[in-house]
Amino acid sequence: MSTPSTPPPHPHAPWIVILAGVSAALHVAKLPPALPVLQQELGITLVQAGFLLSLVQVAAMALGIVAGLLAEGMGLKRAMVAGLCLLTVAGAAGGWAQGVASLLALRAVEGVGFLLATVPAPSLLRRMVAPTHMTRMLGVWSAFMPLGTGVALLLGPLVMAAWPWPVWWWLTAALSLVMAAWVRAAVPDDPPPTPRHQASGERWQQRLAGTLGARGPWLGALTFGVYSAQWLAVIGFLPSLYQASGWGGVRGAVLTALVAAANITGNIAAGRLLHRGVAPQRLLWTGFGAMALGAFLAFGTPTAHAPVARYVGALLFSSVGGLIPGTLFGLAPRLAPGERTIATTVGWMQQLSAVGQVSGPPLVAWVAGVTGGWQTTWVVTASCCVAGALLAVLIGRQLRSYE
């Protein structure tokens, strides 16, 4: 039985778990670079594109905390493998979709797979990584989404320039299948249930009540929600914005991929800064302040004819904003009401993060449609940043109450 202080049988098992998360993130991020092609070939509207961007998170929006309970019940490793297999099946089927309705349905199925593949990861890492390295490793884990997004935004246009768009769907499905096999072979097996766990029939109800009845998981989850709502909306529509500005093709793909990948720097920096004792509230304030300023520069009217300033704003939005998820994942064990509720706390954070991702892109698309352009969409992101800054104050107070 592996514990956080026991080296895993495979020396690279924690990194394999992180790579599995990246492969799952590809299914979320494979759509933005395909939007111009899908709009042309399938006649998808801008609002429908917004729902396609976010519907992969519908399952997480409804079942995030349930996934945390389920992962512990069926086993963390088995849940991750099952999620990757589900992503493989749904992704492969999406390549044969003939219209927006079937794509929407399969995106929802992919949401279930994404949830099962990612919610168990922090607890798996906690099982395999020494406590002294845990905060930094959780910071690295928080980079799985921007890394997958950056890879998708960079490779997607190149693949679709050479082959029809379904090939892009099939390639991401194939990668998930490979990662499912790798996780199954290299990650330590789930420990067998102890007699105490087998006899504790009410244990999942107690974990659920303990998580939802505590203040910490709610604060972490709400903060994640206001972050993810604006991040996916901005990154998801950047390819369309660059296409309209004449920056399509490879140049637009590279520029967008770099913006998404810049988020990784904030993710990793958050883990290191938390490890060095920097106050979480300060990191969250810095992240939300940078996102508010960055979104204004990227979309506001004053920079309408200053493409370099707009791009710097997008980089600022993503890179420094990356402090937020890195901080929240690092705080998950402290915000959880107890050791046995860490997985359910992460699931609840994922659930409200999904609420933000489902609502953010359609709202931004609606504002752009009503105002006739992207110039006022920064107001949506600024509102999210104000809410996030207020939540950061409450998180700081909550952490001090534990001391």
Coordinates of C-alpha atoms in Angstrom, one line a residue:
M1 CA 0.0 0.0 0.0
S2 CA 1.5 3.3 -1.1
T3 CA 1.4 6.4 1.2
P4 CA 2.6 9.9 0.5
S5 CA 5.9 9.1 2.1
T6 CA 6.4 5.8 0.3
P7 CA 8.1 6.0 -3.1
P8 CA 5.8 4.7 -5.9
P9 CA 6.8 1.5 -7.7
H10 CA 7.2 3.4 -10.9
P11 CA 9.6 6.4 -10.5
H12 CA 7.6 8.5 -13.0
A13 CA 4.1 7.6 -11.8
P14 CA 3.2 11.2 -10.6
W15 CA 4.3 12.6 -13.9
I16 CA 2.2 10.0 -15.8
V17 CA -0.8 11.1 -13.8
I18 CA -0.2 14.7 -14.8
L19 CA 0.3 13.7 -18.5
A20 CA -3.1 11.9 -18.3
G21 CA -4.6 15.1 -17.1
V22 CA -3.1 16.9 -20.1
S23 CA -4.5 14.3 -22.5
A24 CA -7.9 14.8 -20.9
A25 CA -7.5 18.6 -21.2
L26 CA -7.0 18.2 -25.0
H27 CA -10.6 17.1 -25.3
V28 CA -11.7 20.4 -23.8
A29 CA -9.3 22.5 -25.8
K30 CA -9.6 20.7 -29.2
L31 CA -12.7 22.8 -30.1
P32 CA -11.4 26.4 -30.2
P33 CA -9.0 26.0 -33.1
A34 CA -11.8 24.0 -34.9
L35 CA -14.5 26.6 -34.5
P36 CA -13.8 28.5 -37.8
V37 CA -13.9 25.2 -39.7
L38 CA -17.0 23.9 -37.9
Q39 CA -18.8 27.2 -38.5
Q40 CA -18.0 27.0 -42.2
E41 CA -18.8 23.3 -42.7
L42 CA -21.7 22.7 -40.2
G43 CA -23.1 26.3 -40.0
I44 CA -22.6 26.7 -36.3
T45 CA -23.6 30.1 -34.9
L46 CA -21.5 32.1 -32.4
V47 CA -23.8 31.3 -29.5
Q48 CA -23.8 27.6 -30.4
A49 CA -20.0 27.7 -30.5
G50 CA -20.1 29.1 -27.0
F51 CA -22.1 26.2 -25.8
L52 CA -19.8 23.7 -27.6
L53 CA -16.9 25.3 -25.8
S54 CA -18.5 24.8 -22.4
L55 CA -20.7 21.7 -22.7
V56 CA -17.8 19.4 -22.1
Q57 CA -18.1 20.6 -18.5
V58 CA -21.8 19.9 -18.1
A59 CA -21.1 16.7 -16.3
A60 CA -18.7 18.4 -14.0
M61 CA -21.2 21.1 -13.3
A62 CA -23.8 18.5 -12.2
L63 CA -21.6 15.8 -10.9
G64 CA -18.2 17.2 -9.7
I65 CA -18.6 16.3 -6.0
V66 CA -20.2 13.0 -6.9
A67 CA -17.1 12.2 -9.0
G68 CA -15.0 12.8 -5.9
L69 CA -17.1 10.3 -3.9
L70 CA -17.2 7.8 -6.8
A71 CA -13.5 8.0 -7.3
E72 CA -12.9 7.0 -3.7
G73 CA -15.5 4.3 -3.9
M74 CA -14.3 2.6 -7.1
G75 CA -10.7 3.5 -6.6
L76 CA -8.7 6.5 -7.7
K77 CA -6.7 4.7 -10.4
R78 CA -9.6 2.8 -11.7
A79 CA -11.7 6.1 -12.0
M80 CA -8.9 7.8 -14.0
V81 CA -8.5 4.8 -16.4
A82 CA -12.3 4.7 -16.8
G83 CA -12.5 8.4 -17.6
L84 CA -9.7 8.2 -20.2
C85 CA -11.5 5.3 -21.9
L86 CA -14.7 7.2 -22.0
L87 CA -12.9 10.2 -23.6
T88 CA -11.5 7.8 -26.2
V89 CA -15.0 6.4 -27.1
A90 CA -16.7 9.8 -27.2
G91 CA -13.9 11.5 -29.0
A92 CA -13.7 8.9 -31.7
A93 CA -17.5 9.0 -32.2
G94 CA -17.3 12.8 -32.5
G95 CA -15.3 12.5 -35.7
W96 CA -18.4 11.1 -37.3
A97 CA -20.7 13.8 -36.1
Q98 CA -22.9 15.3 -38.9
G99 CA -24.4 18.3 -37.1
V100 CA -24.3 20.5 -34.0
A101 CA -26.8 18.3 -32.0
S102 CA -24.6 15.2 -32.1
L103 CA -21.5 17.3 -31.3
L104 CA -23.3 18.8 -28.3
A105 CA -24.4 15.4 -27.0
L106 CA -20.9 13.9 -27.4
R107 CA -19.3 16.9 -25.7
A108 CA -21.5 16.3 -22.7
V109 CA -20.3 12.6 -22.7
E110 CA -16.7 13.8 -22.9
G111 CA -17.4 15.9 -19.9
V112 CA -18.1 12.8 -17.8
G113 CA -14.9 11.3 -19.0
F114 CA -12.9 14.4 -18.3
L115 CA -14.4 14.5 -14.8
L116 CA -13.5 10.9 -14.0
A117 CA -10.0 11.4 -15.4
T118 CA -9.1 14.6 -13.5
V119 CA -10.9 14.7 -10.2
P120 CA -8.9 11.7 -8.7
A121 CA -5.5 13.2 -9.7
P122 CA -4.8 15.4 -6.7
S123 CA -5.6 12.5 -4.3
L124 CA -3.5 10.1 -6.4
L125 CA -0.6 12.6 -6.3
R126 CA -1.0 12.9 -2.5
R127 CA -0.7 9.1 -2.3
M128 CA 2.5 9.0 -4.3
V129 CA 4.4 12.2 -3.4
A130 CA 6.3 13.0 -0.2
P131 CA 4.5 15.6 2.0
T132 CA 7.5 18.0 1.6
H133 CA 6.9 18.2 -2.2
M134 CA 3.2 18.1 -2.2
T135 CA 2.4 21.8 -2.5
R136 CA 4.8 22.2 -5.4
M137 CA 3.5 19.1 -7.2
L138 CA -0.1 20.3 -6.8
G139 CA 1.1 23.6 -8.5
V140 CA 2.5 21.5 -11.3
W141 CA -0.8 19.5 -11.6
S142 CA -2.7 22.8 -11.9
A143 CA -0.9 23.4 -15.1
F144 CA -2.5 20.4 -16.8
M145 CA -5.3 22.5 -18.3
P146 CA -3.3 25.3 -19.8
L147 CA -0.7 22.9 -21.1
G148 CA -3.3 20.8 -22.8
T149 CA -4.9 24.0 -24.1
G150 CA -1.6 25.3 -25.5
V151 CA -0.9 22.0 -27.3
A152 CA -4.4 21.9 -28.8
L153 CA -4.3 25.5 -30.0
L154 CA -0.9 24.9 -31.6
L155 CA -1.4 21.5 -33.2
G156 CA -5.1 21.7 -34.0
P157 CA -4.8 24.2 -36.9
L158 CA -1.8 22.3 -38.3
V159 CA -3.7 19.0 -38.3
M160 CA -6.8 20.5 -39.8
A161 CA -4.8 22.3 -42.5
A162 CA -3.5 18.9 -43.6
W163 CA -6.6 16.7 -43.0
P164 CA -10.3 17.0 -42.5
W165 CA -11.4 18.1 -39.0
P166 CA -12.5 14.6 -37.8
V167 CA -8.9 13.5 -37.9
W168 CA -8.2 16.0 -35.1
W169 CA -10.9 14.4 -33.0
W170 CA -9.5 10.9 -33.7
L171 CA -6.0 11.9 -32.8
T172 CA -7.0 13.2 -29.4
A173 CA -9.1 10.0 -28.8
A174 CA -6.1 7.9 -29.6
L175 CA -3.9 9.8 -27.2
S176 CA -6.4 9.2 -24.4
L177 CA -6.3 5.5 -25.1
V178 CA -2.5 5.4 -24.9
M179 CA -2.6 7.3 -21.6
A180 CA -5.3 4.9 -20.2
A181 CA -3.0 2.0 -20.9
W182 CA 0.0 3.8 -19.4
V183 CA -1.8 4.8 -16.2
R184 CA -3.0 1.2 -15.8
A185 CA 0.5 -0.2 -16.2
A186 CA 2.6 2.3 -14.3
V187 CA 0.5 3.9 -11.5
P188 CA 0.3 2.0 -8.2
D189 CA -2.8 0.0 -7.8
D190 CA -5.6 1.2 -5.5
P191 CA -5.2 -0.3 -2.0
P192 CA -7.8 -2.9 -1.0
P193 CA -10.6 -1.6 1.3
T194 CA -10.0 -2.1 4.9
P195 CA -12.6 -3.9 7.1
R196 CA -13.3 -0.5 8.7
H197 CA -14.1 1.0 5.3
Q198 CA -16.2 -2.0 4.2
A199 CA -18.3 -1.7 7.4
S200 CA -18.7 2.0 7.1
G201 CA -21.8 2.1 4.9
E202 CA -22.6 5.7 5.6
R203 CA -19.1 6.9 5.0
W204 CA -19.8 8.6 1.6
Q205 CA -22.8 10.4 3.1
Q206 CA -20.7 11.7 5.9
R207 CA -18.0 12.9 3.5
L208 CA -20.6 14.6 1.4
A209 CA -22.3 16.3 4.4
G210 CA -18.9 17.3 5.9
T211 CA -17.8 18.9 2.6
L212 CA -20.9 20.8 1.8
G213 CA -21.4 21.8 5.5
A214 CA -18.0 23.4 5.7
R215 CA -17.1 27.0 4.6
G216 CA -13.6 26.2 3.2
P217 CA -14.7 24.0 0.2
W218 CA -17.4 26.6 -0.8
L219 CA -14.9 29.5 -0.8
G220 CA -12.4 27.5 -2.9
A221 CA -15.0 26.3 -5.3
L222 CA -16.6 29.8 -5.8
T223 CA -13.2 31.4 -6.4
F224 CA -12.4 28.7 -9.0
G225 CA -15.7 29.4 -10.6
V226 CA -15.2 33.1 -11.2
Y227 CA -11.7 32.3 -12.4
S228 CA -12.6 29.6 -14.9
A229 CA -15.6 31.5 -16.3
Q230 CA -13.4 34.3 -17.7
W231 CA -10.3 32.2 -18.6
L232 CA -12.1 29.8 -20.9
A233 CA -14.2 32.6 -22.4
V234 CA -11.1 34.6 -23.3
I235 CA -8.9 31.8 -24.4
G236 CA -11.7 30.0 -26.2
F237 CA -12.6 33.0 -28.4
L238 CA -9.0 34.2 -29.1
P239 CA -8.8 32.1 -32.4
S240 CA -12.0 33.7 -33.7
L241 CA -10.8 37.1 -32.6
Y242 CA -7.5 36.7 -34.4
Q243 CA -9.2 35.2 -37.4
A244 CA -11.3 38.4 -37.7
S245 CA -8.2 40.5 -37.3
G246 CA -6.5 38.7 -40.2
W247 CA -4.2 36.6 -38.0
G248 CA -5.6 33.2 -39.0
G249 CA -3.7 30.1 -39.9
V250 CA -0.4 29.2 -38.3
R251 CA 0.3 32.7 -36.9
G252 CA -3.0 32.9 -35.1
A253 CA -2.5 29.3 -33.7
V254 CA 0.9 30.1 -32.4
L255 CA -0.1 33.4 -30.8
T256 CA -3.1 31.8 -29.1
A257 CA -1.1 28.7 -28.0
L258 CA 1.5 30.9 -26.3
V259 CA -1.2 32.8 -24.4
A260 CA -2.7 29.6 -23.1
A261 CA 0.7 28.1 -22.3
A262 CA 1.7 31.3 -20.4
N263 CA -0.8 30.2 -17.7
I264 CA 1.6 27.4 -16.8
T265 CA 4.1 29.9 -15.4
G266 CA 1.6 31.2 -12.9
N267 CA 0.5 27.7 -11.9
I268 CA 4.0 26.5 -11.1
A269 CA 5.0 29.8 -9.5
A270 CA 2.0 29.5 -7.1
G271 CA 3.1 26.2 -5.8
R272 CA 6.6 27.4 -5.2
L273 CA 5.5 30.7 -3.6
L274 CA 3.0 28.9 -1.3
H275 CA 5.9 26.5 -0.3
R276 CA 8.0 29.6 0.6
G277 CA 5.2 31.0 2.8
V278 CA 3.7 33.7 0.6
A279 CA 0.1 34.5 1.8
P280 CA -2.5 32.8 -0.4
Q281 CA -4.7 35.9 -0.3
R282 CA -1.9 38.0 -1.8
L283 CA -1.4 35.5 -4.7
L284 CA -5.1 35.5 -5.4
W285 CA -5.3 39.3 -5.4
T286 CA -2.4 39.5 -7.8
G287 CA -3.9 37.0 -10.1
F288 CA -7.3 38.6 -10.3
G289 CA -5.8 42.1 -10.6
A290 CA -3.7 41.0 -13.6
M291 CA -6.7 39.3 -15.2
A292 CA -8.8 42.5 -15.0
L293 CA -6.1 44.6 -16.5
G294 CA -5.1 42.0 -19.1
A295 CA -8.7 41.6 -20.3
F296 CA -9.1 45.3 -20.7
L297 CA -5.9 45.6 -22.7
A298 CA -6.8 42.6 -24.9
F299 CA -10.4 43.6 -25.7
G300 CA -10.9 47.2 -24.7
T301 CA -11.6 50.1 -27.2
P302 CA -8.3 52.0 -26.3
T303 CA -6.2 49.2 -27.8
A304 CA -8.4 48.6 -30.8
H305 CA -5.6 49.7 -33.2
A306 CA -2.7 48.5 -31.0
P307 CA -2.3 44.8 -31.7
V308 CA 0.9 44.5 -29.7
A309 CA -0.7 46.0 -26.6
R310 CA -3.6 43.6 -27.0
Y311 CA -1.4 40.7 -27.2
V312 CA 0.6 41.8 -24.1
G313 CA -2.7 42.1 -22.3
A314 CA -3.7 38.5 -23.3
L315 CA -0.3 37.3 -22.0
L316 CA -0.7 39.2 -18.7
F317 CA -4.3 37.8 -18.3
S318 CA -3.1 34.2 -18.7
S319 CA 0.3 34.2 -17.1
V320 CA -0.3 36.0 -13.9
G321 CA -3.8 34.8 -13.7
G322 CA -2.3 31.3 -13.5
L323 CA -1.5 32.1 -9.9
I324 CA -5.2 31.5 -9.1
P325 CA -5.7 27.8 -9.9
G326 CA -2.2 27.0 -8.7
T327 CA -3.0 28.6 -5.3
L328 CA -6.4 26.9 -5.1
F329 CA -5.2 23.4 -5.8
G330 CA -2.4 23.9 -3.3
L331 CA -5.0 25.1 -0.7
A332 CA -7.4 22.2 -1.3
P333 CA -6.0 20.0 1.6
R334 CA -6.2 23.0 3.9
L335 CA -9.7 24.1 2.8
A336 CA -11.1 20.5 3.2
P337 CA -12.7 19.9 6.5
G338 CA -10.6 16.8 7.0
E339 CA -8.2 14.3 5.4
R340 CA -11.0 12.1 4.2
T341 CA -12.8 14.9 2.4
I342 CA -10.0 16.1 0.2
A343 CA -11.2 14.3 -2.9
T344 CA -14.8 15.6 -2.4
T345 CA -13.5 19.1 -1.9
V346 CA -11.5 18.9 -5.2
G347 CA -14.7 17.5 -6.8
W348 CA -16.7 20.4 -5.5
M349 CA -14.1 22.9 -6.7
Q350 CA -14.2 21.2 -10.1
Q351 CA -18.0 21.4 -10.1
L352 CA -18.2 25.1 -9.5
S353 CA -15.3 25.6 -11.9
A354 CA -17.5 23.9 -14.5
V355 CA -20.4 26.2 -13.7
G356 CA -18.1 29.0 -14.6
Q357 CA -16.9 27.4 -17.8
V358 CA -20.4 26.6 -18.9
S359 CA -21.7 30.1 -18.3
G360 CA -18.7 32.2 -19.2
P361 CA -18.3 31.6 -22.9
P362 CA -22.0 32.0 -23.9
L363 CA -22.2 35.1 -21.8
V364 CA -19.2 36.7 -23.5
A365 CA -20.5 35.6 -26.9
W366 CA -23.9 37.2 -26.1
V367 CA -22.3 40.5 -25.0
A368 CA -20.2 40.5 -28.2
G369 CA -23.3 39.9 -30.3
V370 CA -25.3 42.6 -28.6
T371 CA -22.6 45.2 -28.8
G372 CA -21.4 44.3 -32.2
G373 CA -17.9 43.4 -31.2
W374 CA -15.5 42.3 -28.5
Q375 CA -14.8 45.8 -27.2
T376 CA -17.1 45.6 -24.1
T377 CA -16.6 41.9 -23.2
W378 CA -13.8 42.9 -20.7
V379 CA -16.6 44.2 -18.4
V380 CA -17.7 40.6 -17.8
T381 CA -14.2 39.5 -16.9
A382 CA -13.7 42.6 -14.6
S383 CA -16.8 41.7 -12.7
C384 CA -15.5 38.2 -12.2
C385 CA -12.2 39.6 -10.9
V386 CA -14.0 41.9 -8.3
A387 CA -15.9 38.9 -7.0
G388 CA -12.7 36.8 -6.9
A389 CA -10.9 39.5 -4.9
L390 CA -13.6 39.6 -2.3
L391 CA -13.6 35.8 -2.1
A392 CA -9.8 35.9 -1.6
V393 CA -10.4 38.1 1.5
L394 CA -12.7 35.4 2.9
I395 CA -10.3 32.6 2.1
G396 CA -7.6 34.5 4.0
R397 CA -9.8 34.8 7.1
Q398 CA -10.8 31.2 6.9
L399 CA -7.2 30.0 6.8
R400 CA -6.3 32.3 9.8
S401 CA -9.2 30.7 11.7
Y402 CA -7.4 27.4 11.4
E403 CA -4.2 28.7 13.0

